[in-house]
Short mmCIF file of C-alpha atoms and ligand atoms in Angstrom, two decimals:
data_model
loop_
_atom_site.label_atom_id
_atom_site.label_comp_id
_atom_site.label_asym_id
_atom_site.label_seq_id
_atom_site.Cartn_x
_atom_site.Cartn_y
_atom_site.Cartn_z
CA MET D 1 -56.15 8.77 61.89
CA SER D 2 -56.72 11.87 59.90
CA ARG D 3 -54.04 13.04 57.29
CA GLY D 4 -53.06 15.85 59.44
CA ASP D 5 -52.15 13.60 62.35
CA MET D 6 -50.38 11.30 59.96
CA ALA D 7 -48.22 14.03 58.78
CA LYS D 8 -46.70 14.73 62.37
CA PRO D 9 -43.88 12.49 63.15
CA LEU D 10 -44.48 11.05 66.75
CA LEU D 11 -40.81 10.72 67.58
CA GLY D 12 -40.30 14.39 68.30
CA HIS D 13 -42.33 14.01 71.57
CA ARG D 14 -40.52 10.88 72.86
CA SER D 15 -37.93 10.72 75.66
CA MET D 16 -34.48 10.02 74.12
CA GLU D 17 -33.21 7.91 77.07
CA GLY D 18 -33.24 4.20 76.11
CA ASP D 19 -35.38 5.11 73.14
CA PRO D 20 -35.04 3.13 69.92
CA SER D 21 -35.25 6.48 68.05
CA THR D 22 -31.66 7.02 69.21
CA THR D 23 -30.44 4.23 66.87
CA PRO D 24 -28.64 5.15 63.53
CA ALA D 25 -31.75 4.11 61.70
CA ALA D 26 -33.98 6.86 63.16
CA GLY D 27 -34.60 9.93 60.94
CA ARG D 28 -33.16 8.35 57.70
CA THR D 29 -35.05 8.36 54.49
CA ILE D 30 -36.75 5.19 53.64
CA GLY D 31 -38.00 4.27 50.11
CA VAL D 32 -41.15 2.30 49.35
CA LEU D 33 -41.75 0.79 45.91
CA GLY D 34 -45.61 0.36 45.27
CA SER D 35 -48.51 2.27 46.35
CA GLY D 36 -50.96 -0.42 47.41
CA ASP D 37 -52.52 -1.32 50.72
CA PHE D 38 -49.16 -2.47 52.34
CA ALA D 39 -47.12 0.31 50.89
CA ARG D 40 -49.66 2.87 52.29
CA SER D 41 -49.69 1.18 55.79
CA LEU D 42 -45.87 1.05 55.82
CA ALA D 43 -45.60 4.62 54.87
CA ILE D 44 -48.03 5.89 57.57
CA ARG D 45 -46.12 3.81 60.20
CA LEU D 46 -42.60 4.92 58.83
CA VAL D 47 -43.77 8.66 59.02
CA CYS D 48 -45.36 8.17 62.41
CA SER D 49 -42.00 6.66 63.61
CA GLY D 50 -39.97 9.74 62.47
CA PHE D 51 -38.56 8.50 59.17
CA LYS D 52 -38.64 10.46 56.07
CA VAL D 53 -40.54 8.50 53.35
CA VAL D 54 -40.31 8.45 49.64
CA VAL D 55 -42.80 6.38 47.72
CA GLY D 56 -41.91 5.09 44.22
CA SER D 57 -45.02 4.61 42.10
CA ARG D 58 -45.71 3.99 38.32
CA ASN D 59 -48.39 6.83 38.60
CA PRO D 60 -47.42 9.25 41.46
CA LYS D 61 -49.97 11.81 40.64
CA ARG D 62 -52.89 9.47 41.05
CA LYS D 63 -51.57 7.78 44.13
CA ALA D 64 -50.10 10.83 46.02
CA SER D 65 -53.52 11.59 47.81
CA LEU D 66 -53.57 8.03 49.52
CA PHE D 67 -50.38 8.77 51.38
CA PRO D 68 -49.81 11.13 54.42
CA SER D 69 -48.59 14.50 53.27
CA ALA D 70 -45.21 14.03 54.98
CA ALA D 71 -44.42 11.32 52.63
CA GLU D 72 -43.05 12.13 49.13
CA VAL D 73 -44.79 10.26 46.31
CA THR D 74 -42.75 10.23 43.12
CA PHE D 75 -41.80 8.03 40.15
CA GLN D 76 -40.00 4.82 40.98
CA ALA D 77 -36.51 5.83 39.60
CA GLU D 78 -36.75 9.22 41.42
CA ALA D 79 -37.66 7.45 44.75
CA VAL D 80 -34.94 4.80 44.59
CA LYS D 81 -32.29 7.62 43.92
CA LYS D 82 -33.13 9.36 47.18
CA THR D 83 -32.61 6.39 49.66
CA ASP D 84 -30.35 3.46 50.51
CA VAL D 85 -33.18 1.30 52.08
CA ILE D 86 -36.08 0.40 49.76
CA PHE D 87 -39.13 -1.73 50.78
CA VAL D 88 -40.57 -3.62 47.78
CA ALA D 89 -44.19 -3.68 48.42
CA VAL D 90 -44.93 -5.32 45.05
CA PHE D 91 -46.18 -8.79 44.17
CA ARG D 92 -43.56 -11.33 43.12
CA GLU D 93 -45.11 -11.54 39.68
CA HIS D 94 -44.29 -7.87 39.11
CA TYR D 95 -40.61 -7.96 40.35
CA SER D 96 -39.50 -8.31 36.70
CA THR D 97 -41.09 -4.99 35.74
CA LEU D 98 -38.77 -3.31 38.23
CA CYS D 99 -35.66 -4.66 36.30
CA ASP D 100 -35.28 -1.14 34.57
CA LEU D 101 -34.32 0.30 37.99
CA ALA D 102 -31.35 -2.11 38.35
CA ASP D 103 -28.70 0.49 37.78
CA VAL D 104 -30.24 2.96 40.37
CA LEU D 105 -30.81 0.21 42.87
CA ALA D 106 -27.22 -1.09 42.84
CA GLY D 107 -25.58 -1.30 46.20
CA LYS D 108 -28.86 -0.54 47.99
CA ILE D 109 -30.78 -2.59 50.61
CA LEU D 110 -33.98 -4.10 49.30
CA VAL D 111 -36.59 -5.36 51.87
CA ASP D 112 -38.70 -8.16 50.30
CA VAL D 113 -42.11 -8.05 52.21
CA SER D 114 -43.99 -10.26 49.80
CA ASN D 115 -46.01 -13.35 50.55
CA ASN D 116 -47.31 -16.10 48.45
CA THR D 117 -50.79 -17.54 48.09
CA GLU D 118 -49.73 -21.26 48.81
CA ILE D 119 -47.22 -22.88 50.94
CA ASN D 120 -44.02 -23.73 48.98
CA TYR D 121 -45.70 -22.45 45.83
CA HIS D 122 -42.39 -21.58 44.04
CA LYS D 123 -39.15 -23.49 44.11
CA GLU D 124 -37.15 -20.62 45.46
CA SER D 125 -38.42 -18.01 47.97
CA ASN D 126 -39.54 -14.67 46.74
CA ALA D 127 -36.60 -13.05 48.43
CA GLU D 128 -34.14 -15.23 46.69
CA TYR D 129 -35.94 -14.50 43.38
CA LEU D 130 -35.63 -10.76 44.04
CA ALA D 131 -31.90 -11.34 44.97
CA SER D 132 -31.36 -13.20 41.66
CA LEU D 133 -32.98 -10.29 39.77
CA PHE D 134 -30.87 -7.68 41.35
CA PRO D 135 -27.48 -9.19 42.09
CA ALA D 136 -25.92 -5.77 42.84
CA CYS D 137 -28.33 -5.24 45.80
CA THR D 138 -28.54 -6.71 49.25
CA VAL D 139 -31.84 -8.27 49.88
CA VAL D 140 -33.33 -8.69 53.48
CA LYS D 141 -36.59 -10.58 53.90
CA GLY D 142 -38.89 -9.24 56.57
CA PHE D 143 -42.23 -7.57 57.51
CA ASN D 144 -44.32 -10.11 55.57
CA VAL D 145 -45.65 -11.67 58.73
CA LEU D 146 -47.31 -8.26 59.47
CA SER D 147 -50.56 -7.36 57.88
CA ALA D 148 -51.32 -3.94 56.53
CA TRP D 149 -53.74 -3.43 59.47
CA THR D 150 -51.14 -4.51 62.03
CA LEU D 151 -48.61 -2.23 60.44
CA GLN D 152 -50.99 0.89 60.80
CA SER D 153 -51.94 -0.07 64.46
CA GLY D 154 -48.26 -0.49 65.09
CA ALA D 155 -47.06 -1.45 68.56
CA ARG D 156 -50.50 -0.96 70.19
CA ASP D 157 -52.05 -4.08 68.98
CA GLY D 158 -51.66 -7.21 66.82
CA ASN D 159 -48.27 -9.10 66.25
CA LYS D 160 -45.19 -7.29 67.15
CA GLN D 161 -42.58 -9.58 65.91
CA VAL D 162 -40.86 -8.96 62.64
CA LEU D 163 -38.85 -12.05 61.42
CA LEU D 164 -35.88 -11.05 59.36
CA CYS D 165 -33.28 -12.93 57.35
CA SER D 166 -30.43 -12.03 55.02
CA ASN D 167 -27.01 -13.10 53.96
CA ASN D 168 -25.68 -9.65 54.76
CA GLN D 169 -25.52 -9.06 58.58
CA GLU D 170 -25.04 -5.29 58.17
CA ALA D 171 -28.07 -5.00 56.08
CA LYS D 172 -30.05 -7.16 58.31
CA ARG D 173 -28.99 -5.01 61.24
CA THR D 174 -30.10 -1.82 59.54
CA VAL D 175 -33.62 -3.22 58.90
CA ALA D 176 -33.75 -4.54 62.40
CA GLU D 177 -33.09 -1.12 63.66
CA ILE D 178 -35.76 0.44 61.44
CA ALA D 179 -38.27 -2.24 62.78
CA GLN D 180 -37.36 -1.43 66.38
CA VAL D 181 -37.93 2.34 65.82
CA MET D 182 -41.29 1.54 64.30
CA GLY D 183 -42.23 -0.26 67.58
CA PHE D 184 -41.71 -3.82 66.50
CA THR D 185 -39.70 -6.54 67.81
CA PRO D 186 -37.08 -7.83 65.20
CA VAL D 187 -36.33 -11.57 65.40
CA ASP D 188 -33.15 -12.76 63.62
CA MET D 189 -33.95 -15.95 61.45
CA GLY D 190 -30.45 -16.18 60.17
CA CYS D 191 -29.40 -16.29 56.46
CA MET D 192 -31.47 -16.06 53.28
CA SER D 193 -32.14 -19.86 53.29
CA SER D 194 -34.73 -19.15 56.08
CA ALA D 195 -36.71 -17.00 53.57
CA CYS D 196 -38.97 -19.69 52.47
CA GLU D 197 -39.75 -20.63 56.07
CA ILE D 198 -40.63 -16.93 56.75
CA GLU D 199 -42.80 -16.75 53.73
CA ASN D 200 -44.74 -19.80 54.74
CA ILE D 201 -45.59 -18.66 58.33
CA PRO D 202 -48.41 -16.29 57.33
CA LEU D 203 -49.95 -19.16 55.23
CA ARG D 204 -50.25 -21.76 57.96
CA LEU D 205 -53.71 -22.20 59.33
CA LEU D 206 -53.45 -23.13 63.01
CA PRO D 207 -50.54 -25.65 62.62
CA ALA D 208 -50.54 -26.43 66.29
CA TRP D 209 -54.26 -26.92 66.58
CA LYS D 210 -54.86 -29.44 63.77
CA ILE D 211 -54.38 -32.70 65.81
CA PRO D 212 -56.28 -31.37 68.85
CA ILE D 213 -59.13 -30.13 66.74
CA LEU D 214 -59.36 -33.46 64.91
CA LEU D 215 -59.05 -35.37 68.20
CA SER D 216 -61.97 -33.34 69.78
CA LEU D 217 -64.10 -33.63 66.56
CA GLY D 218 -63.45 -37.38 66.60
CA LEU D 219 -64.60 -37.68 70.29
CA PHE D 220 -67.50 -35.54 69.74
CA LEU D 221 -68.71 -37.58 66.76
CA CYS D 222 -68.21 -40.88 68.67
CA PHE D 223 -70.03 -39.69 71.91
CA PHE D 224 -72.79 -37.91 69.82
CA THR D 225 -73.60 -41.06 67.89
CA TYR D 226 -73.55 -43.09 71.19
CA ASN D 227 -75.90 -40.47 72.83
CA LEU D 228 -78.08 -40.47 69.87
CA ILE D 229 -78.54 -44.19 69.85
CA ARG D 230 -79.45 -44.12 73.53
CA GLN D 231 -81.65 -40.96 73.71
CA VAL D 232 -83.34 -40.85 70.28
CA ILE D 233 -83.06 -44.10 68.40
CA HIS D 234 -83.67 -46.45 71.21
CA PRO D 235 -87.16 -44.83 72.36
CA TYR D 236 -88.01 -44.77 68.68
CA ILE D 237 -87.40 -48.38 68.09
CA ARG D 238 -88.59 -49.71 71.43
CA GLU D 239 -91.67 -47.49 72.07
CA GLN D 240 -92.23 -45.68 68.79
CA LYS D 241 -91.62 -42.32 70.55
CA ASN D 242 -90.31 -39.52 68.45
CA LYS D 243 -87.55 -37.91 70.36
CA LEU D 244 -85.86 -36.15 67.57
CA TYR D 245 -86.35 -32.82 69.29
CA LYS D 246 -83.63 -33.84 71.74
CA ILE D 247 -80.87 -33.65 68.96
CA PRO D 248 -80.06 -29.89 69.02
CA ILE D 249 -79.77 -29.39 72.68
CA GLU D 250 -80.03 -32.48 74.93
CA VAL D 251 -77.99 -34.79 72.81
CA VAL D 252 -75.34 -32.13 72.21
CA ASN D 253 -75.22 -31.23 75.89
CA THR D 254 -74.79 -34.54 76.96
CA THR D 255 -71.88 -35.01 74.43
CA LEU D 256 -70.03 -31.84 75.22
CA PRO D 257 -69.18 -32.62 78.76
CA CYS D 258 -67.92 -36.22 77.70
CA VAL D 259 -65.58 -34.50 75.24
CA ALA D 260 -64.50 -31.92 77.73
CA TYR D 261 -63.82 -34.47 80.51
CA VAL D 262 -62.07 -37.02 78.27
CA MET D 263 -59.92 -34.28 76.63
CA LEU D 264 -58.96 -32.91 80.07
CA SER D 265 -57.73 -36.52 81.06
CA LEU D 266 -55.85 -36.54 77.67
CA VAL D 267 -53.79 -33.59 78.85
CA TYR D 268 -52.50 -35.58 81.70
CA LEU D 269 -52.32 -39.05 80.21
CA PRO D 270 -49.13 -38.41 78.08
CA GLY D 271 -47.39 -37.40 81.26
CA VAL D 272 -48.30 -40.71 82.83
CA VAL D 273 -47.14 -42.70 79.77
CA ALA D 274 -43.94 -40.61 79.83
CA ALA D 275 -43.46 -41.29 83.54
CA CYS D 276 -44.05 -45.02 83.01
CA SER D 277 -41.44 -44.96 80.23
CA GLN D 278 -38.81 -43.29 82.41
CA LEU D 279 -39.62 -45.73 85.29
CA TYR D 280 -39.31 -48.76 82.99
CA TYR D 281 -36.15 -47.64 81.29
CA GLY D 282 -34.71 -46.17 84.34
CA THR D 283 -33.59 -42.96 82.55
CA LYS D 284 -34.86 -39.72 81.16
CA TYR D 285 -32.45 -39.60 78.41
CA ARG D 286 -34.14 -42.28 76.20
CA ARG D 287 -36.22 -40.38 73.45
CA PHE D 288 -39.93 -40.83 73.67
CA PRO D 289 -41.66 -42.14 70.52
CA ASP D 290 -42.82 -39.55 68.04
CA TRP D 291 -46.53 -39.99 68.84
CA LEU D 292 -45.88 -39.30 72.45
CA ASP D 293 -43.54 -36.28 71.80
CA GLN D 294 -46.34 -34.78 69.57
CA TRP D 295 -48.94 -35.56 72.24
CA LEU D 296 -46.82 -33.86 74.98
CA GLN D 297 -46.40 -30.84 72.68
CA HIS D 298 -50.10 -30.42 72.07
CA ARG D 299 -51.34 -30.54 75.61
CA LYS D 300 -52.02 -26.78 75.78
CA GLN D 301 -54.36 -26.88 72.85
CA ILE D 302 -56.06 -30.13 74.09
CA GLY D 303 -56.65 -28.32 77.49
CA LEU D 304 -57.87 -25.26 75.79
CA LEU D 305 -60.42 -27.28 73.66
CA SER D 306 -61.50 -29.11 76.90
CA PHE D 307 -62.18 -25.74 78.46
CA PHE D 308 -64.10 -24.61 75.28
CA CYS D 309 -66.41 -27.75 75.41
CA ALA D 310 -66.95 -27.40 79.26
CA ALA D 311 -67.84 -23.65 78.76
CA LEU D 312 -70.32 -24.59 75.97
CA HIS D 313 -71.82 -27.35 78.30
CA ALA D 314 -72.27 -24.68 81.00
CA VAL D 315 -74.12 -22.36 78.58
CA TYR D 316 -76.32 -25.18 77.14
CA SER D 317 -77.22 -26.34 80.70
CA PHE D 318 -78.07 -22.90 81.73
CA CYS D 319 -80.54 -22.77 78.81
CA LEU D 320 -82.16 -26.00 79.44
CA PRO D 321 -85.09 -24.65 81.49
CA MET D 322 -85.78 -22.13 78.58
CA ARG D 323 -87.00 -24.91 76.08
CA ARG D 324 -90.53 -25.45 75.26
CA SER D 325 -90.14 -29.13 75.79
CA HIS D 326 -89.00 -28.50 79.31
CA ARG D 327 -91.99 -26.45 80.21
CA TYR D 328 -94.42 -28.97 78.63
CA GLN D 329 -92.82 -31.65 80.74
CA LEU D 330 -93.06 -29.66 83.97
CA ILE D 331 -96.67 -28.86 83.37
CA GLU D 332 -97.33 -32.59 82.45
CA MET D 333 -95.74 -33.75 85.77
CA ALA D 334 -97.78 -31.12 87.69
CA VAL D 335 -101.09 -32.26 86.13
CA LYS D 336 -100.14 -35.88 86.77
CA GLN D 337 -99.33 -35.14 90.26
CA ALA D 338 -102.59 -33.21 90.78
CA VAL D 339 -104.57 -36.21 89.21
CA GLU D 340 -102.71 -38.75 91.55
CA LYS D 341 -103.37 -36.25 94.52
CA LYS D 342 -99.63 -36.42 95.46
CA MET D 343 -98.67 -33.53 97.72
CA ASN D 344 -95.03 -34.09 98.35
CA ILE D 345 -92.67 -34.99 95.53
CA TRP D 346 -89.49 -33.96 97.33
CA VAL D 347 -86.88 -36.60 97.09
CA GLU D 348 -84.13 -35.88 99.54
CA GLU D 349 -81.49 -37.84 97.81
CA GLU D 350 -82.18 -36.32 94.38
CA VAL D 351 -81.94 -32.84 95.85
CA TRP D 352 -78.52 -33.50 97.42
CA ARG D 353 -77.27 -35.24 94.22
CA MET D 354 -78.19 -32.18 92.17
CA GLU D 355 -76.92 -29.58 94.61
CA ILE D 356 -73.48 -31.33 94.78
CA TYR D 357 -73.47 -32.15 90.92
CA ILE D 358 -73.95 -28.38 90.20
CA SER D 359 -71.54 -27.07 92.83
CA VAL D 360 -68.63 -29.31 91.77
CA GLY D 361 -69.38 -28.56 88.19
CA ILE D 362 -68.98 -24.82 88.74
CA ILE D 363 -65.78 -25.41 90.72
CA ALA D 364 -64.42 -27.54 87.83
CA LEU D 365 -65.24 -24.81 85.30
CA GLY D 366 -63.68 -22.25 87.42
CA LEU D 367 -60.41 -24.12 87.67
CA LEU D 368 -60.40 -24.85 83.95
CA SER D 369 -60.91 -21.16 83.21
CA LEU D 370 -57.85 -20.49 85.46
CA LEU D 371 -55.83 -23.16 83.45
CA ALA D 372 -56.99 -21.47 80.19
CA ILE D 373 -56.03 -18.10 81.24
CA THR D 374 -52.70 -18.93 82.60
CA SER D 375 -51.81 -20.80 79.29
CA LEU D 376 -51.99 -17.54 77.40
CA PRO D 377 -48.54 -16.31 76.63
CA SER D 378 -48.79 -12.82 78.04
CA ILE D 379 -50.09 -14.35 81.51
CA ALA D 380 -47.71 -17.40 81.32
CA ASN D 381 -44.84 -15.05 80.83
CA SER D 382 -45.51 -13.11 84.03
CA LEU D 383 -45.47 -16.51 86.13
CA ASN D 384 -42.22 -18.09 87.28
CA TRP D 385 -41.65 -21.86 86.55
CA ARG D 386 -43.09 -22.90 89.97
CA GLU D 387 -46.26 -20.88 89.83
CA PHE D 388 -46.78 -21.99 86.23
CA SER D 389 -46.21 -25.64 87.12
CA PHE D 390 -48.50 -25.34 90.15
CA ILE D 391 -51.42 -23.90 88.25
CA GLN D 392 -50.99 -26.31 85.13
CA SER D 393 -50.12 -29.43 86.96
CA THR D 394 -51.44 -29.40 90.45
CA LEU D 395 -54.59 -27.26 89.99
CA GLY D 396 -55.12 -28.99 86.59
CA PHE D 397 -55.11 -32.48 88.36
CA ILE D 398 -57.44 -31.17 91.05
CA ALA D 399 -59.66 -29.88 88.10
CA LEU D 400 -59.70 -33.49 86.81
CA VAL D 401 -60.56 -34.93 90.27
CA ILE D 402 -63.43 -32.46 90.72
CA SER D 403 -64.61 -33.20 87.06
CA THR D 404 -64.66 -36.87 88.03
CA LEU D 405 -66.85 -36.02 91.17
CA HIS D 406 -69.10 -33.93 88.87
CA THR D 407 -69.48 -36.87 86.50
CA LEU D 408 -69.99 -39.42 89.40
CA THR D 409 -72.62 -37.35 90.90
CA TYR D 410 -74.42 -36.98 87.62
CA GLY D 411 -74.42 -40.82 87.25
CA TRP D 412 -75.08 -41.48 90.99
CA SER D 413 -76.53 -45.02 90.99
CA ARG D 414 -77.50 -45.20 87.27
CA ALA D 415 -74.75 -47.66 86.50
CA PHE D 416 -76.58 -50.16 88.63
CA ASP D 417 -79.98 -49.66 87.19
CA GLU D 418 -80.56 -52.20 84.34
CA ASN D 419 -83.16 -49.75 82.59
CA GLN D 420 -80.15 -47.51 81.76
CA TYR D 421 -78.54 -50.18 79.65
CA LYS D 422 -80.29 -49.25 76.32
CA PHE D 423 -79.57 -51.83 73.75
CA TYR D 424 -77.21 -53.23 76.42
CA LEU D 425 -75.13 -50.08 76.05
CA PRO D 426 -73.93 -48.79 79.41
CA PRO D 427 -74.65 -45.17 80.35
CA THR D 428 -72.30 -42.64 78.57
CA TYR D 429 -70.94 -41.35 81.77
CA THR D 430 -69.39 -44.76 82.65
CA LEU D 431 -67.44 -44.76 79.50
CA THR D 432 -66.15 -41.30 79.94
CA LEU D 433 -64.76 -42.30 83.38
CA LEU D 434 -62.34 -44.78 81.93
CA VAL D 435 -59.36 -42.67 80.83
CA PRO D 436 -59.62 -39.95 83.62
CA CYS D 437 -59.88 -42.71 86.39
CA THR D 438 -56.72 -44.42 84.80
CA VAL D 439 -54.93 -41.17 85.02
CA ILE D 440 -56.05 -40.49 88.58
CA ILE D 441 -55.01 -43.91 89.82
CA ALA D 442 -51.65 -43.67 88.00
CA LYS D 443 -50.95 -40.20 89.62
CA VAL D 444 -51.85 -41.71 93.06
CA ILE D 445 -49.50 -44.61 92.53
CA PHE D 446 -46.82 -42.17 91.32
CA SER D 447 -47.11 -40.11 94.49
CA LEU D 448 -46.27 -43.22 96.69
CA PRO D 449 -42.98 -42.24 98.26
CA CYS D 450 -40.97 -45.13 96.73
CA ILE D 451 -42.00 -44.39 93.24
CA GLN D 452 -42.02 -40.70 93.54
CA HIS D 453 -38.50 -40.84 94.93
CA ARG D 454 -37.30 -43.01 91.96
CA LEU D 455 -39.00 -40.73 89.41
CA LEU D 456 -37.50 -37.66 91.02
CA ARG D 457 -33.94 -39.24 90.97
CA ILE D 458 -34.50 -40.00 87.23
CA ARG D 459 -35.73 -36.47 86.49
CA ARG D 460 -32.53 -35.28 88.13
CA GLY D 461 -30.43 -37.21 85.73
CA TRP D 462 -29.88 -40.60 87.70
CA GLU D 463 -29.74 -43.58 85.19
CA LYS D 464 -30.20 -47.20 86.08
CA GLY D 465 -27.15 -49.30 85.98
CA ARG D 466 -24.97 -46.57 84.70
CA TYR D 467 -21.52 -46.46 86.37
CA VAL D 468 -19.93 -43.24 86.98
CA LYS D 469 -16.31 -42.59 88.29
CA PHE D 470 -16.52 -40.45 91.50
CA VAL D 471 -13.44 -39.08 93.03
CA LEU D 472 -13.93 -38.42 96.77
CA PRO D 473 -11.52 -36.23 98.69
CA GLY D 474 -9.07 -38.43 100.50
CA ALA D 475 -10.10 -41.57 98.43
CA THR D 476 -10.46 -42.83 94.93
CA GLY D 477 -12.80 -45.39 93.54
CA GLU D 478 -15.60 -46.35 91.13
CA PHE D 479 -19.12 -46.28 92.34
CA SER D 480 -22.47 -46.76 90.40
CA SER D 481 -24.53 -43.57 90.46
CA GLY D 482 -27.31 -45.66 92.08
CA GLU D 483 -24.82 -46.52 95.02
CA THR D 484 -23.68 -43.11 95.58
CA SER D 485 -27.28 -41.82 95.55
CA SER D 486 -28.44 -44.22 98.21
CA ASN D 487 -25.51 -43.41 100.30
CA VAL D 488 -26.46 -39.81 100.29
P1 NAP B 1 -51.57 -4.04 46.05
O1 NAP B 1 -52.40 -3.28 47.00
O2 NAP B 1 -52.07 -4.79 45.01
O3 NAP B 1 -50.21 -3.10 45.74
C1 NAP B 1 -49.34 -3.60 44.85
C2 NAP B 1 -48.60 -2.46 44.25
O4 NAP B 1 -47.58 -2.94 43.43
C3 NAP B 1 -49.45 -1.43 43.43
O5 NAP B 1 -50.19 -0.59 44.07
C4 NAP B 1 -48.54 -0.99 42.35
O6 NAP B 1 -48.25 0.34 42.76
C5 NAP B 1 -47.25 -1.74 42.51
N1 NAP B 1 -46.80 -2.36 41.20
C6 NAP B 1 -45.55 -2.17 40.82
N2 NAP B 1 -45.45 -2.75 39.62
C7 NAP B 1 -46.68 -3.26 39.29
C8 NAP B 1 -47.06 -4.01 38.09
N3 NAP B 1 -46.23 -4.34 37.15
N4 NAP B 1 -48.32 -4.29 38.15
C9 NAP B 1 -49.14 -4.13 39.25
N5 NAP B 1 -48.78 -3.45 40.29
C10 NAP B 1 -47.42 -3.05 40.32
O7 NAP B 1 -50.89 -5.12 47.16
P2 NAP B 1 -50.33 -5.09 48.63
O8 NAP B 1 -51.55 -5.73 49.42
O9 NAP B 1 -50.02 -3.64 48.99
O10 NAP B 1 -49.17 -6.04 48.63
C11 NAP B 1 -47.93 -5.61 48.14
C12 NAP B 1 -46.92 -6.62 48.66
O11 NAP B 1 -46.97 -6.72 50.09
C13 NAP B 1 -47.24 -8.01 48.14
O12 NAP B 1 -45.92 -8.64 47.88
C14 NAP B 1 -47.79 -8.78 49.30
O13 NAP B 1 -47.56 -9.99 49.35
C15 NAP B 1 -47.13 -8.09 50.56
N6 NAP B 1 -47.88 -8.06 51.63
C16 NAP B 1 -49.12 -7.46 51.85
C17 NAP B 1 -49.78 -7.64 53.01
C18 NAP B 1 -51.11 -6.92 53.18
O14 NAP B 1 -51.84 -6.94 54.23
N7 NAP B 1 -51.65 -6.38 52.06
C19 NAP B 1 -49.27 -8.21 54.25
C20 NAP B 1 -47.99 -8.78 54.06
C21 NAP B 1 -47.34 -8.70 52.83
P3 NAP B 1 -48.06 1.49 41.59
O15 NAP B 1 -49.21 1.44 40.62
O16 NAP B 1 -48.08 2.82 42.29
O17 NAP B 1 -46.73 1.21 40.90
#
């Protein structure tokens, strides 16, 4: 954006109907203390949103050229006098240097935009600290979850939510209106005690992904070691053959589908465990153990990681014929065949196995892609509950069944070939089948009418052995909820 563009407020061209610019906040003068990256982006966004901006700097002459010409850059005290709402775009460590401004700041709204470098680094939040330094001001915590870059790109890109908290409702509402006019979505996080939580948000590194990532890494490591023993160590020990070249592609490519397949089954396994628990206790109101709760909450991430591994497996498989080792093996086979004068090497069964194996693999990957896309919030929000549950639950289960077919056609009769039991270890695919087959069998059992009916009743609130007083028209009496349901 050129400086000329920045100077023109965009609001003048907007329609007024239902526009946030019609709120009392629009057009008012906003102060910004500090002239760093955040202050500059904030000033640009405020100017573009139709606000008058006054920036307070310790050295306005030097910093003025960094700001849009529509923004006034002046000394801190001068800036503060011209406005009632001031964004403090200064690090916490420098708050105390602003104490000279306490008198001019009295009665004004200070917006604390600061972040820390570590979670819970200080005993009290930055906003509470600012409030303690300026007791005559009203402090609102907010805007810290936005980066300087997001502020500049505004509503077009990046995170649009602005989390706000304050002990003063009026001040919070004023700042929320400003955020709205700027094109962001204000989210009320309550009173000042939430400031610490808001300050910790930008510092968290993928909190919902920690367990799923560790789980997939653990599975990858286990299957990788298992495949390494079978594909590299076994031929070396038994036949003194050096197969180390297999590690980067072949071993990885036999490991990835194992992880993808088991992870996909782990998306559906907690549902099966939860259903078993509900059937056993005859109620849905009994709390699940914490580990099951956590597992249920991480299903989306586990599913996305399963898709990620499956996609990598597809790419690796696509590249298999590109390898030098593959070309040498093909030539070696052709030469061997010529020497043995074999004309026909076509094995009908192998041809069919491969055709079916690849076809169901592609279908499974297609379904997994669909599951991954519909788990994105923007897509999920456009689906109603039935559509979402059909895709995630029904199509997801179909993806698991098709992945099982993919695995079975890969294995074919290998499980019955004793040469496949290297160091007495069964082929990897037989191990991967354990959890998914358990899930599939459990789901089939749950779909039996008698069990499905009971499960449905439990999920609609029915409880085993619980007596409820029913008053029927024309008669009074006590019935157990079970009795009543069966009568209906
Ligand atoms: P910065 O580029 O280092 O700017 C800090 C500004 O503070 C300086 O330009 C300076 O402006 C002013 N300041 C006032 N008193 C000061 C003093 N005693 N010593 C040094 N500087 C003093 O930092 P920033 O990236 O803009 O961050 C500012 C605040 O926004 C921080 O609290 C940060 O946590 C928060 N924040 C930043 C981002 C981001 O993406 N950058 C995102 C979220 C939150 P003058 O020299 O003109 O006085």
